Short mmCIF file of N, CA and C in Angstrom, two decimals:
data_model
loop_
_atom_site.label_atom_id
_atom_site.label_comp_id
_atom_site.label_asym_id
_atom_site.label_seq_id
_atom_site.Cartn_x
_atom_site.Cartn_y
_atom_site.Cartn_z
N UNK A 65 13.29 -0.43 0.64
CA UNK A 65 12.98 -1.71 1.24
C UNK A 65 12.65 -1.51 2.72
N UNK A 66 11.70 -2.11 2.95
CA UNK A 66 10.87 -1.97 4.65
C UNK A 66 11.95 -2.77 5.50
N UNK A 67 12.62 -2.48 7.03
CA UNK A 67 12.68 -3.14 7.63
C UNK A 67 12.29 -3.87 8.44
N UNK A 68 10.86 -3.58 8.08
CA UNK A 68 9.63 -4.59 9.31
C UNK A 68 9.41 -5.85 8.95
N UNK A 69 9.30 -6.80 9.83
CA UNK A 69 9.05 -7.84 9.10
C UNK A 69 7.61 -8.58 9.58
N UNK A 70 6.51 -8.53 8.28
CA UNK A 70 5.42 -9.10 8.49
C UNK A 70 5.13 -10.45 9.63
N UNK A 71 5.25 -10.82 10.71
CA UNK A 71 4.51 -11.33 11.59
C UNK A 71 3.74 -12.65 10.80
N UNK A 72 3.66 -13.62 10.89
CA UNK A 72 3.10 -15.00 10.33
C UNK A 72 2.25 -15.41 11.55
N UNK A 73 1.48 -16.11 10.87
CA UNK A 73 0.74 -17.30 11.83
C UNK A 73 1.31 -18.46 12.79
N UNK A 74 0.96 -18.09 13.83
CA UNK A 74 1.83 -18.99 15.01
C UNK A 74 2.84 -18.00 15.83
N UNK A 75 2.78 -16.74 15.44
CA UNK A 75 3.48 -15.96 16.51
C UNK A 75 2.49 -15.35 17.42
N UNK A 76 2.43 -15.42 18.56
CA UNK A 76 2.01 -14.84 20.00
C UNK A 76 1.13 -13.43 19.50
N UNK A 77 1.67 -12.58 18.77
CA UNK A 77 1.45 -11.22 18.95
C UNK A 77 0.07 -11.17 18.30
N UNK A 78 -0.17 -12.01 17.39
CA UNK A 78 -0.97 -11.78 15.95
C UNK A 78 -2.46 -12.36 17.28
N UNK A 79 -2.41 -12.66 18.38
CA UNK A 79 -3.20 -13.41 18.91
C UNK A 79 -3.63 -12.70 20.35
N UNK A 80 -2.94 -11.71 20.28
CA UNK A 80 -3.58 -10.67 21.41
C UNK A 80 -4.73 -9.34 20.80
N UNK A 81 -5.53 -9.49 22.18
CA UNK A 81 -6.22 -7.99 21.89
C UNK A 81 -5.53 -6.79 22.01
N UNK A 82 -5.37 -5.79 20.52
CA UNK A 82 -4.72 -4.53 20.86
C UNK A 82 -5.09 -3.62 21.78
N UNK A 83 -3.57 -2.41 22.62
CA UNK A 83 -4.16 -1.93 23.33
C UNK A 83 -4.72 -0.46 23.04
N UNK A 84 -5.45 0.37 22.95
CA UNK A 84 -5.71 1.54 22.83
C UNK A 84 -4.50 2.39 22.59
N UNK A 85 -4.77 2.96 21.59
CA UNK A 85 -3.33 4.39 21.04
C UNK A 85 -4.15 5.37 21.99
N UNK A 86 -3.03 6.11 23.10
CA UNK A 86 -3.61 6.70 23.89
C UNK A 86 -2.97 8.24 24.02
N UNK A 87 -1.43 7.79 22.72
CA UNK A 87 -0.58 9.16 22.71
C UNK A 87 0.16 8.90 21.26
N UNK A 88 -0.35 9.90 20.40
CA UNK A 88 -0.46 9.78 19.04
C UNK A 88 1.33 10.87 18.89
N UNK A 89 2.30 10.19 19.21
CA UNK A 89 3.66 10.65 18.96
C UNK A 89 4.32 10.78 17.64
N UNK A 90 5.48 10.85 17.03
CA UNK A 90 6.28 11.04 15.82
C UNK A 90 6.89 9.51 16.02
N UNK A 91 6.86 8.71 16.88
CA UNK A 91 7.13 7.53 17.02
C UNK A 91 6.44 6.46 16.42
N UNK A 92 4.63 6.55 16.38
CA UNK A 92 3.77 5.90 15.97
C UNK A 92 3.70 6.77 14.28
N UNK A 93 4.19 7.72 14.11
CA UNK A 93 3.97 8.45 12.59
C UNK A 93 4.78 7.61 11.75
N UNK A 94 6.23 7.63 12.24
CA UNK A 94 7.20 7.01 11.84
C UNK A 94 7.07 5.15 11.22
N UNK A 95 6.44 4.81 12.59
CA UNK A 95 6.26 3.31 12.03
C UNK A 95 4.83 3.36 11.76
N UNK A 96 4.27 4.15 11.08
CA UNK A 96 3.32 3.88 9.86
C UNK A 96 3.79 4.23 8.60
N UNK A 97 4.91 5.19 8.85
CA UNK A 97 5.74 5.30 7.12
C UNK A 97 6.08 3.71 6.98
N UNK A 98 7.00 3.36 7.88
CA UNK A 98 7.81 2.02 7.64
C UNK A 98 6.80 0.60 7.43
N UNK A 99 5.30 1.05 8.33
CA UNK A 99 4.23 -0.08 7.60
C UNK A 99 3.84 0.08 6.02
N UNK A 100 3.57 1.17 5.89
CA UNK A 100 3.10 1.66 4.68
C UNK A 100 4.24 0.86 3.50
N UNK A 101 5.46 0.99 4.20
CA UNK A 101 6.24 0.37 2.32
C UNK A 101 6.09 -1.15 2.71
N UNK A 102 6.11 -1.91 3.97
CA UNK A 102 5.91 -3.42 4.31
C UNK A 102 4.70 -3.44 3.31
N UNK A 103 3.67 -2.77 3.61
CA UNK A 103 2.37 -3.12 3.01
C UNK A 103 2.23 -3.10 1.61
N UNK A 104 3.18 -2.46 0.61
CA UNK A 104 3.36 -2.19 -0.34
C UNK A 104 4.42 -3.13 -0.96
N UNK A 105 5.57 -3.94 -0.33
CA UNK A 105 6.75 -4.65 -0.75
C UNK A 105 5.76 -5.89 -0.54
N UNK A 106 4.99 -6.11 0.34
CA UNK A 106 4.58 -7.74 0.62
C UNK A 106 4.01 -8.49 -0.68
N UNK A 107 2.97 -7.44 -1.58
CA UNK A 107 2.65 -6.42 -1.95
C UNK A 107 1.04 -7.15 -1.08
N UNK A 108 0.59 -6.23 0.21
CA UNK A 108 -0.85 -5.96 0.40
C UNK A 108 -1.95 -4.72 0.23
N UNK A 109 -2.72 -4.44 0.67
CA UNK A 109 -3.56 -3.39 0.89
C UNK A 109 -3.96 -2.68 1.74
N UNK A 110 -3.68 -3.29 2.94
CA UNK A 110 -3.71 -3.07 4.64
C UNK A 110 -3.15 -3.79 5.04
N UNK A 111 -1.99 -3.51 6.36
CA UNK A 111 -1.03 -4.09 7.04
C UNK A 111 -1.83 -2.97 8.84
N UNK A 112 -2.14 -4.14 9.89
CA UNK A 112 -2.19 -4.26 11.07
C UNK A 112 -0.85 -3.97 11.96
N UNK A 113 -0.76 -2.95 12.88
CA UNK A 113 0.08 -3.17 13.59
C UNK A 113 0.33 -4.16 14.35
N UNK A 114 -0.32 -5.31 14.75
CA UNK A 114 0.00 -6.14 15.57
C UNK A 114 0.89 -7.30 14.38
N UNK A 115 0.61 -6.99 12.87
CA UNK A 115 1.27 -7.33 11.88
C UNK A 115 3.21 -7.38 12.20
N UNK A 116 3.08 -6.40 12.55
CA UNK A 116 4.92 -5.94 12.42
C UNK A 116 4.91 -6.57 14.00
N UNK A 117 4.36 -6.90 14.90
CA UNK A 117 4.99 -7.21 16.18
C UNK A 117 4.26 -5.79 17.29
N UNK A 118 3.63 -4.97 17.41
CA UNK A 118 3.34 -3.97 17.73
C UNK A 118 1.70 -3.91 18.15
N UNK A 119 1.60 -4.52 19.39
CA UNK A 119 -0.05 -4.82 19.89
C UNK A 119 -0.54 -3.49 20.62
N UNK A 120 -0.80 -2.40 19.57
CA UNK A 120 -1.58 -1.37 19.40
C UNK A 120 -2.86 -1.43 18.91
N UNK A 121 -3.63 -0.40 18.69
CA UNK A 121 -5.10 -0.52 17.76
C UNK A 121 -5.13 1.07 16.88
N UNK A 122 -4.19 0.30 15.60
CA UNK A 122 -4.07 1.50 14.22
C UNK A 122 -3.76 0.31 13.37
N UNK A 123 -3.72 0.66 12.16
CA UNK A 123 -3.31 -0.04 11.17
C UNK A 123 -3.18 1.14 9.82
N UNK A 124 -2.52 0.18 8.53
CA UNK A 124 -2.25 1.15 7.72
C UNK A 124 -3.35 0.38 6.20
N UNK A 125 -3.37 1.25 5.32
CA UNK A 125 -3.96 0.63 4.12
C UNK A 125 -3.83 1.55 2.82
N UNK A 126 -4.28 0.98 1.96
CA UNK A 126 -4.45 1.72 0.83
C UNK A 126 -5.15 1.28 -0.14
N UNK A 127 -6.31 1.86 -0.79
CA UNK A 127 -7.58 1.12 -1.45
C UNK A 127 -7.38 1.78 -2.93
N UNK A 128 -6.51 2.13 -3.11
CA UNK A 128 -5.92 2.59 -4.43
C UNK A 128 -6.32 4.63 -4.31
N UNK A 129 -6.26 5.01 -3.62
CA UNK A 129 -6.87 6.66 -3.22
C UNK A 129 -5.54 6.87 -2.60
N UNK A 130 -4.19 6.06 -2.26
CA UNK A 130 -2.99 6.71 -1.55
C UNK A 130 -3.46 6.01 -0.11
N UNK A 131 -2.19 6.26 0.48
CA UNK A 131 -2.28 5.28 1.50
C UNK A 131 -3.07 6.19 3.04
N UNK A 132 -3.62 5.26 3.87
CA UNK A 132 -3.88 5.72 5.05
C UNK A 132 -3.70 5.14 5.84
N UNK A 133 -4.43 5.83 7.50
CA UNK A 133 -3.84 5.79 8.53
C UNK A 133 -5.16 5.37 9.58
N UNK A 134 -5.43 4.50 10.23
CA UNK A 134 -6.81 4.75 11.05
C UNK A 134 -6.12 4.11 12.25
N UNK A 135 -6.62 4.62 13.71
CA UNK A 135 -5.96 4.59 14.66
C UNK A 135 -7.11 4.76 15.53
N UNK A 136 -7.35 3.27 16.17
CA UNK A 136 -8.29 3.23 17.21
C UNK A 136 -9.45 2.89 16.40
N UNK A 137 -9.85 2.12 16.04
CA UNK A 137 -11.06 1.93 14.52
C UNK A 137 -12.11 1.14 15.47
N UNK A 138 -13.35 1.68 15.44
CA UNK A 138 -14.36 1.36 15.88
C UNK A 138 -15.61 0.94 14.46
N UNK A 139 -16.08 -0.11 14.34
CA UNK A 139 -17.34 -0.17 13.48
C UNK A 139 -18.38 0.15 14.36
N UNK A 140 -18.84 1.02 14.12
CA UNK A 140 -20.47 1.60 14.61
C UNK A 140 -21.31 0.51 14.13
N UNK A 141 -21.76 0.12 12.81
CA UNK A 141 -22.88 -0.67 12.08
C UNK A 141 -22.01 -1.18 11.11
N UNK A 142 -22.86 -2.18 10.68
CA UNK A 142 -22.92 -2.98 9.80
C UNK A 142 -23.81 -3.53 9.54
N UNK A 143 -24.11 -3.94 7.42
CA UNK A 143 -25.33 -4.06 7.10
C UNK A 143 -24.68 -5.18 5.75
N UNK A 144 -25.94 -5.93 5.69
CA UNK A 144 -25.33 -7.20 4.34
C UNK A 144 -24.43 -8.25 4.53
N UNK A 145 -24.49 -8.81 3.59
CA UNK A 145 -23.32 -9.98 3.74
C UNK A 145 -23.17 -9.88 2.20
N UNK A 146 -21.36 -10.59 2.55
CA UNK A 146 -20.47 -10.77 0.97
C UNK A 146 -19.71 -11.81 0.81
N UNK A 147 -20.06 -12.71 0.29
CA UNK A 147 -18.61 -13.50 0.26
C UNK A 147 -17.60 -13.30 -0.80
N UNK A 148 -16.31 -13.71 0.02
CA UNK A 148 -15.34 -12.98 -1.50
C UNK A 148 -13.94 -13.87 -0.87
N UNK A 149 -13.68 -14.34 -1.91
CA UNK A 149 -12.31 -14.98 -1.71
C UNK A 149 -10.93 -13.81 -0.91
N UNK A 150 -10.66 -14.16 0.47
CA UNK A 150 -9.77 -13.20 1.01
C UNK A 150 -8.90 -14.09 1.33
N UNK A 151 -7.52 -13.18 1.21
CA UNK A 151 -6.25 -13.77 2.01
C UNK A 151 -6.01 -12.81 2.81
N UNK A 152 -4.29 -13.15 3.28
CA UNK A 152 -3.86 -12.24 4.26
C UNK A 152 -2.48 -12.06 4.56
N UNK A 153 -1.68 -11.20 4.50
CA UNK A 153 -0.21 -11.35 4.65
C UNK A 153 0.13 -12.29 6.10
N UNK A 154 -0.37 -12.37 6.64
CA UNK A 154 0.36 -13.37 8.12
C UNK A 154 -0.07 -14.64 7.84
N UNK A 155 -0.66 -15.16 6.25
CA UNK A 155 -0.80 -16.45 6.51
C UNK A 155 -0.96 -16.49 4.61
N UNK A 156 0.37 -16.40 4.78
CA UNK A 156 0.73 -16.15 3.33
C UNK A 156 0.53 -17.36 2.41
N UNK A 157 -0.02 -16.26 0.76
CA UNK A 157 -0.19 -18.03 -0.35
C UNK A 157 -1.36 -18.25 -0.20
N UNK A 158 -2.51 -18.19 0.70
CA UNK A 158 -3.35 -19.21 1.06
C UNK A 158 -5.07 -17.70 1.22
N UNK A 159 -6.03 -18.20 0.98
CA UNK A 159 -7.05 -17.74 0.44
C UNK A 159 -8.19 -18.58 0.70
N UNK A 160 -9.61 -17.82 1.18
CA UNK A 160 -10.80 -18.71 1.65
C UNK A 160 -11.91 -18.00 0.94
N UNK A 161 -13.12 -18.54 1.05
CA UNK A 161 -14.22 -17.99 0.65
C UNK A 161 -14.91 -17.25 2.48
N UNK A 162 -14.89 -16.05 2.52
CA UNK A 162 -14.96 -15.57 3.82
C UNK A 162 -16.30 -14.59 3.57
N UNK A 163 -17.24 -15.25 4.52
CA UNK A 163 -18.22 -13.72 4.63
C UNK A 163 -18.25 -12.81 5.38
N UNK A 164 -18.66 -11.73 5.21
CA UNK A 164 -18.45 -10.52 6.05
C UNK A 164 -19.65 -9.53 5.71
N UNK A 165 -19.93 -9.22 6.82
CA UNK A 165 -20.83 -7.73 6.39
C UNK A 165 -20.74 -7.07 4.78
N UNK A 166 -21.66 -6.54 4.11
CA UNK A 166 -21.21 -5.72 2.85
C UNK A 166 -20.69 -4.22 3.32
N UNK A 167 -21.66 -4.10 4.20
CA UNK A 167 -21.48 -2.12 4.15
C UNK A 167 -21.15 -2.41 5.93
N UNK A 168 -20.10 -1.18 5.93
CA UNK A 168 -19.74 -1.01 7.57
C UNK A 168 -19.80 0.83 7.46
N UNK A 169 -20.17 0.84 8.95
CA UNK A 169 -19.57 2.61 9.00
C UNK A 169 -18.67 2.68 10.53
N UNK A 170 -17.78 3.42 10.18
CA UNK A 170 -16.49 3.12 10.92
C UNK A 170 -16.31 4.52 11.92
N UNK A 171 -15.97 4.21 12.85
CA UNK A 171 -14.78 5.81 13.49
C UNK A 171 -13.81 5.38 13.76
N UNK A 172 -12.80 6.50 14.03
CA UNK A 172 -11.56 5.68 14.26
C UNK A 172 -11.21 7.52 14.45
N UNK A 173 -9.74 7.55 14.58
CA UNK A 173 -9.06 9.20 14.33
C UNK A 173 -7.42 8.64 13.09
N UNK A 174 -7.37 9.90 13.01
CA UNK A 174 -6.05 9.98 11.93
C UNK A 174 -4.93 10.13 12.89
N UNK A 175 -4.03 10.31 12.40
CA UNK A 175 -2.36 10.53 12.59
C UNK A 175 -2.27 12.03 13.56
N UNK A 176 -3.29 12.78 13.27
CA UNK A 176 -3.73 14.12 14.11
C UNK A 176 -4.10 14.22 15.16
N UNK A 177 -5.07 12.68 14.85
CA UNK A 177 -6.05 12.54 16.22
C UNK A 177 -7.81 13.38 15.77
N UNK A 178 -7.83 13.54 14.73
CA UNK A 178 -8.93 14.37 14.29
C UNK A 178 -10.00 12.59 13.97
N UNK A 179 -10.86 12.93 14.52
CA UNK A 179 -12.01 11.63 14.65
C UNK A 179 -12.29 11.57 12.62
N UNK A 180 -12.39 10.70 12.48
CA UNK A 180 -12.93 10.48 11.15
C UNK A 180 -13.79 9.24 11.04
N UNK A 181 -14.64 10.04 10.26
CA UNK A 181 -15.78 8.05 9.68
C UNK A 181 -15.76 7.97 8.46
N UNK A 182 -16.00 6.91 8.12
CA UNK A 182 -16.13 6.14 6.87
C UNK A 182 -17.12 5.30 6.83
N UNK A 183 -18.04 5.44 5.64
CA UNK A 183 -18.87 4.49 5.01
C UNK A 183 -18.20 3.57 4.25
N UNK A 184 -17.66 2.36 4.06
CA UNK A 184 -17.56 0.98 3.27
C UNK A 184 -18.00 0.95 2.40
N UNK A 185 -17.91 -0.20 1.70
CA UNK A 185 -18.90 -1.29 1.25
C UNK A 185 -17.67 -2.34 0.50
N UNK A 186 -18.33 -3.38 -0.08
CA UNK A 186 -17.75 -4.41 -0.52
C UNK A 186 -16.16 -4.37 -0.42
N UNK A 187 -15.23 -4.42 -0.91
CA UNK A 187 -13.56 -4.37 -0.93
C UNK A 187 -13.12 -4.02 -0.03
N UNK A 188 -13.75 -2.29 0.06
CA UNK A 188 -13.22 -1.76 1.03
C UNK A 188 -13.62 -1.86 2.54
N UNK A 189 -14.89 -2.18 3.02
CA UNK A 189 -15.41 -2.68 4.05
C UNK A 189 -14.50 -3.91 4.66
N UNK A 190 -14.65 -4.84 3.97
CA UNK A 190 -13.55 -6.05 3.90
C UNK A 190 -12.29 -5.40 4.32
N UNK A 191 -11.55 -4.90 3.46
CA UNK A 191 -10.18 -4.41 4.36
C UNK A 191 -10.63 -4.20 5.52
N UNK A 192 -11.15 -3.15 5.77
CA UNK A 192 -11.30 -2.18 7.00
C UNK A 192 -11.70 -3.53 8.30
N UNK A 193 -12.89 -4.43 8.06
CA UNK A 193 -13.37 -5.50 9.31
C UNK A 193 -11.57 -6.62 9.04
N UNK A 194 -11.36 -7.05 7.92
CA UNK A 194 -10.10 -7.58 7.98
C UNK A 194 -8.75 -7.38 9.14
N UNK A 195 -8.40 -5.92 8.89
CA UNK A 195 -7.45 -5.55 9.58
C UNK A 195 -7.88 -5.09 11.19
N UNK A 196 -9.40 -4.92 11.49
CA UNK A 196 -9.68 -5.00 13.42
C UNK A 196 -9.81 -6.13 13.54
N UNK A 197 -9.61 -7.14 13.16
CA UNK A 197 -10.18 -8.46 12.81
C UNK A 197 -8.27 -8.17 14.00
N UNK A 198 -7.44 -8.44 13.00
CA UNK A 198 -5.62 -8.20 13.66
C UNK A 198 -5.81 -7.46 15.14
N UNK A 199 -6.36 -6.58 15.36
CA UNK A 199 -6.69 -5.65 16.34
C UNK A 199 -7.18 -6.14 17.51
N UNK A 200 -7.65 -7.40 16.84
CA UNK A 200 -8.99 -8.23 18.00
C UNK A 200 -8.42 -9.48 18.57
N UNK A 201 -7.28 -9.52 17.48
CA UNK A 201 -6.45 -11.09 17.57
C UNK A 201 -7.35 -12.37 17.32
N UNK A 202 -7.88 -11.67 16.35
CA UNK A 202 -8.89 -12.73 15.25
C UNK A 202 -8.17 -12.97 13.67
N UNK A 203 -7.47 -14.05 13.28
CA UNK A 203 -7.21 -14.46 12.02
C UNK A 203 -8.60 -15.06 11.33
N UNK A 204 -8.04 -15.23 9.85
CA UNK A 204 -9.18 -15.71 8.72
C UNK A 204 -9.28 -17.36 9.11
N UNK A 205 -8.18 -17.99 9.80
CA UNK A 205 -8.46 -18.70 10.34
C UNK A 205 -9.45 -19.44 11.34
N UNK A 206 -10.01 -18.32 12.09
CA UNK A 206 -11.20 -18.70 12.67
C UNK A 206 -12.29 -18.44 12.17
N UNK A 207 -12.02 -17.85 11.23
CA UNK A 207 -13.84 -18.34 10.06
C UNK A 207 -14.40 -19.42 9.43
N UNK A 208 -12.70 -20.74 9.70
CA UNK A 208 -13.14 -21.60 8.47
C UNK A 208 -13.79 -23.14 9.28
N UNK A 209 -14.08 -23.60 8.48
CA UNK A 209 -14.51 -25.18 9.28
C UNK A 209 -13.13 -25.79 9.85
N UNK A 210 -13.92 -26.85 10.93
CA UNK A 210 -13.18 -26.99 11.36
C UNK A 210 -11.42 -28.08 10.49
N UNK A 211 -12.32 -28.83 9.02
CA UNK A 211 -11.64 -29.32 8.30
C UNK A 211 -10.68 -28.64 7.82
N UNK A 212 -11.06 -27.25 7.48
CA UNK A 212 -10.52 -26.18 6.65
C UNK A 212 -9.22 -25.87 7.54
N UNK A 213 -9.86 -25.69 8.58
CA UNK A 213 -8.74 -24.86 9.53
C UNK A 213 -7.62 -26.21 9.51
N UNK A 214 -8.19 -27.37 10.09
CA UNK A 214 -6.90 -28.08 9.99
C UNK A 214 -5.97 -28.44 8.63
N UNK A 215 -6.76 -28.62 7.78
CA UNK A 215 -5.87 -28.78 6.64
C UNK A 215 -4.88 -27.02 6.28
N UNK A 216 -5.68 -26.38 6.31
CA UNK A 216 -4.70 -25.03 6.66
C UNK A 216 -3.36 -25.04 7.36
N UNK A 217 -3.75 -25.60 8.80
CA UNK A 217 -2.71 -25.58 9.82
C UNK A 217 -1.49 -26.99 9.19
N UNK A 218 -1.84 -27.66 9.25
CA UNK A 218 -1.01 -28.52 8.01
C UNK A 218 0.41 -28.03 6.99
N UNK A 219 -0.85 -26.91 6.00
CA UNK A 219 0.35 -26.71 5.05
C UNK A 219 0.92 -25.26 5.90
N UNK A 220 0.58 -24.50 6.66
CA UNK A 220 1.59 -23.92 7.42
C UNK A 220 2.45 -24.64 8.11
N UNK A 221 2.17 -25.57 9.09
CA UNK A 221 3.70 -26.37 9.72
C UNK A 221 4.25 -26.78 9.08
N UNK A 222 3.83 -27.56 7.81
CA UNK A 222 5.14 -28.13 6.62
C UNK A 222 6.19 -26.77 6.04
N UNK A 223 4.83 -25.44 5.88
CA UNK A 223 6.04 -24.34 5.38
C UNK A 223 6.83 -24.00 6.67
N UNK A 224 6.37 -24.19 7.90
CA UNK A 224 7.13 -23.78 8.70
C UNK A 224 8.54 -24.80 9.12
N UNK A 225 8.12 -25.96 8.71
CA UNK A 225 10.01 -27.30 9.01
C UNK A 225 10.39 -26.61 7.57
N UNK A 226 10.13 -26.30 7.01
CA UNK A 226 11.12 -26.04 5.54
C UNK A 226 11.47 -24.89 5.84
N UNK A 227 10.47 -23.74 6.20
CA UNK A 227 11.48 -22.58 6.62
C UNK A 227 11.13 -21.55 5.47
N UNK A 228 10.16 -22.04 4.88
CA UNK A 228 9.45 -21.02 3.94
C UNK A 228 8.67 -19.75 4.39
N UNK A 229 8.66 -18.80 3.70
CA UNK A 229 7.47 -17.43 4.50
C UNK A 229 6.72 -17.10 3.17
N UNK A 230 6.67 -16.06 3.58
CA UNK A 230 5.94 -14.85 2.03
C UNK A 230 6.61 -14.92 1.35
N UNK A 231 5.96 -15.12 0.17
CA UNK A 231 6.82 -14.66 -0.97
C UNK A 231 5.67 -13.84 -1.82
N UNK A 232 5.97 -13.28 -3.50
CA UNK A 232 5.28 -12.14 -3.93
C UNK A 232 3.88 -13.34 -4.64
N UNK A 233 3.96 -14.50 -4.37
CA UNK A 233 3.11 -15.33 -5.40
C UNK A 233 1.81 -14.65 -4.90
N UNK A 234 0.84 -14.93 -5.90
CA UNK A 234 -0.90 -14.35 -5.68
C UNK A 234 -1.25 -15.82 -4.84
N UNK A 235 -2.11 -15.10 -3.19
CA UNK A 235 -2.83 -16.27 -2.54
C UNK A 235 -4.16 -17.31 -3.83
N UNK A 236 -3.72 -18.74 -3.08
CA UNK A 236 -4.38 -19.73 -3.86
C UNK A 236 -5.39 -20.14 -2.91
N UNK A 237 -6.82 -20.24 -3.39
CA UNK A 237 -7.65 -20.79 -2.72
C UNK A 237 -7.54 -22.12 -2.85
N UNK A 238 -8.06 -22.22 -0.57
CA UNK A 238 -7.67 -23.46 -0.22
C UNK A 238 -9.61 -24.13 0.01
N UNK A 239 -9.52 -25.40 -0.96
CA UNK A 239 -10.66 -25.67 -0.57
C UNK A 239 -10.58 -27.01 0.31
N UNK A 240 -11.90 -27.87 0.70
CA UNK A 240 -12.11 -28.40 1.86
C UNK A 240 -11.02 -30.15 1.66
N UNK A 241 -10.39 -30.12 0.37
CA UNK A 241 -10.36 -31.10 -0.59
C UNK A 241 -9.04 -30.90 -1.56
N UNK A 242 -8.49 -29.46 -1.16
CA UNK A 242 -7.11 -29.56 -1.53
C UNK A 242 -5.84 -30.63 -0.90
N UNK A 243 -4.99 -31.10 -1.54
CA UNK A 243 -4.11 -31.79 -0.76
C UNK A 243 -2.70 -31.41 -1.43
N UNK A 244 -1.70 -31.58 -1.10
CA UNK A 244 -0.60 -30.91 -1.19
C UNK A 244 0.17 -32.24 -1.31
N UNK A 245 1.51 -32.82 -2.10
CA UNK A 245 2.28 -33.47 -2.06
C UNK A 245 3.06 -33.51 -0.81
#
């Protein structure tokens, strides 16, 4: 069991620009083991360090190939558009129709510090702009209309007087016209 605890919508941290990893220690190794099982217990696919409270620029993921590590993630290009129903662990339950580039090509370095790129596309592109998206202190929240966003913000403050968070349920898409008891 992870002792980190995923970061929600409406905390400070999730809303800053990360700062540059500038000294790749056994300190930052460590709390990517301890993201890696958060990201796996929440159950997600990529977990942001600014996720756990930690306004760096790395994050962790796993696209079903075992988990990784990208640290300092730059998109060079991007090409296409996709829409695809996405959620997000900091704004748990809840799901949009979001477009995004199809294909990205990325740099970033590993856990070594050894530079690595990646070509995308659909799923995995999405993770990858998703989680600098955290990096940038940009939520899925600012993609949606402005109706969207408020009815969003809505059923988060009601979960937030009740005192509700994450739980393991699959995110439900929220459309312009959902209403909640």
């Amino acid at each position: 069991m992870s002792s980190l605890r995923i970061r929600v919508y409406g905390d400070p941290v999730l809303r800053r620009v990360s700062e540059e990893v500038t000294d790749l220690d056994g300190k930052i190794a460590m709390l990517c083991e301890q993201m890696i099982a958060a990201m796996y217990e929440a159950p997600g696919i990529g977990l942001a360090a600014p996720q756990v409270g930690v306004s760096q620029r790395f994050f962790v993921y796993d696209f079903g190939e075992g988990p990784g590590v990208l640290v300092n993630p730059d998109i060079v290009e991007s090409d296409g558009e996709w829409s695809y129903n996405e959620g997000c662990l900091s704004v748990p339950e809840l799901a949009w129709e979001i477009v995004r580039p199809r294909r990205i090509y990325l740099k970033a370095h590993d856990l070594e510090g050894n530079e690595v790129t990646i070509e995308a596309e659909d799923l995995q592109a999405r993770l990858f702009q998703h989680e600098m998206d955290h990096l940038n202190g940009k939520m899925l929240l600012d993609y949606l209309t402005d109706e969207q966003r408020r009815e969003a913000k809505g059923i988060l403050r009601q979960r937030a007087m009740r005192g509700s968070s994450a739980s393991s349920k699959p995110p439900i898409a929220v459309s312009q016209k959902l209403t909640f008891p």
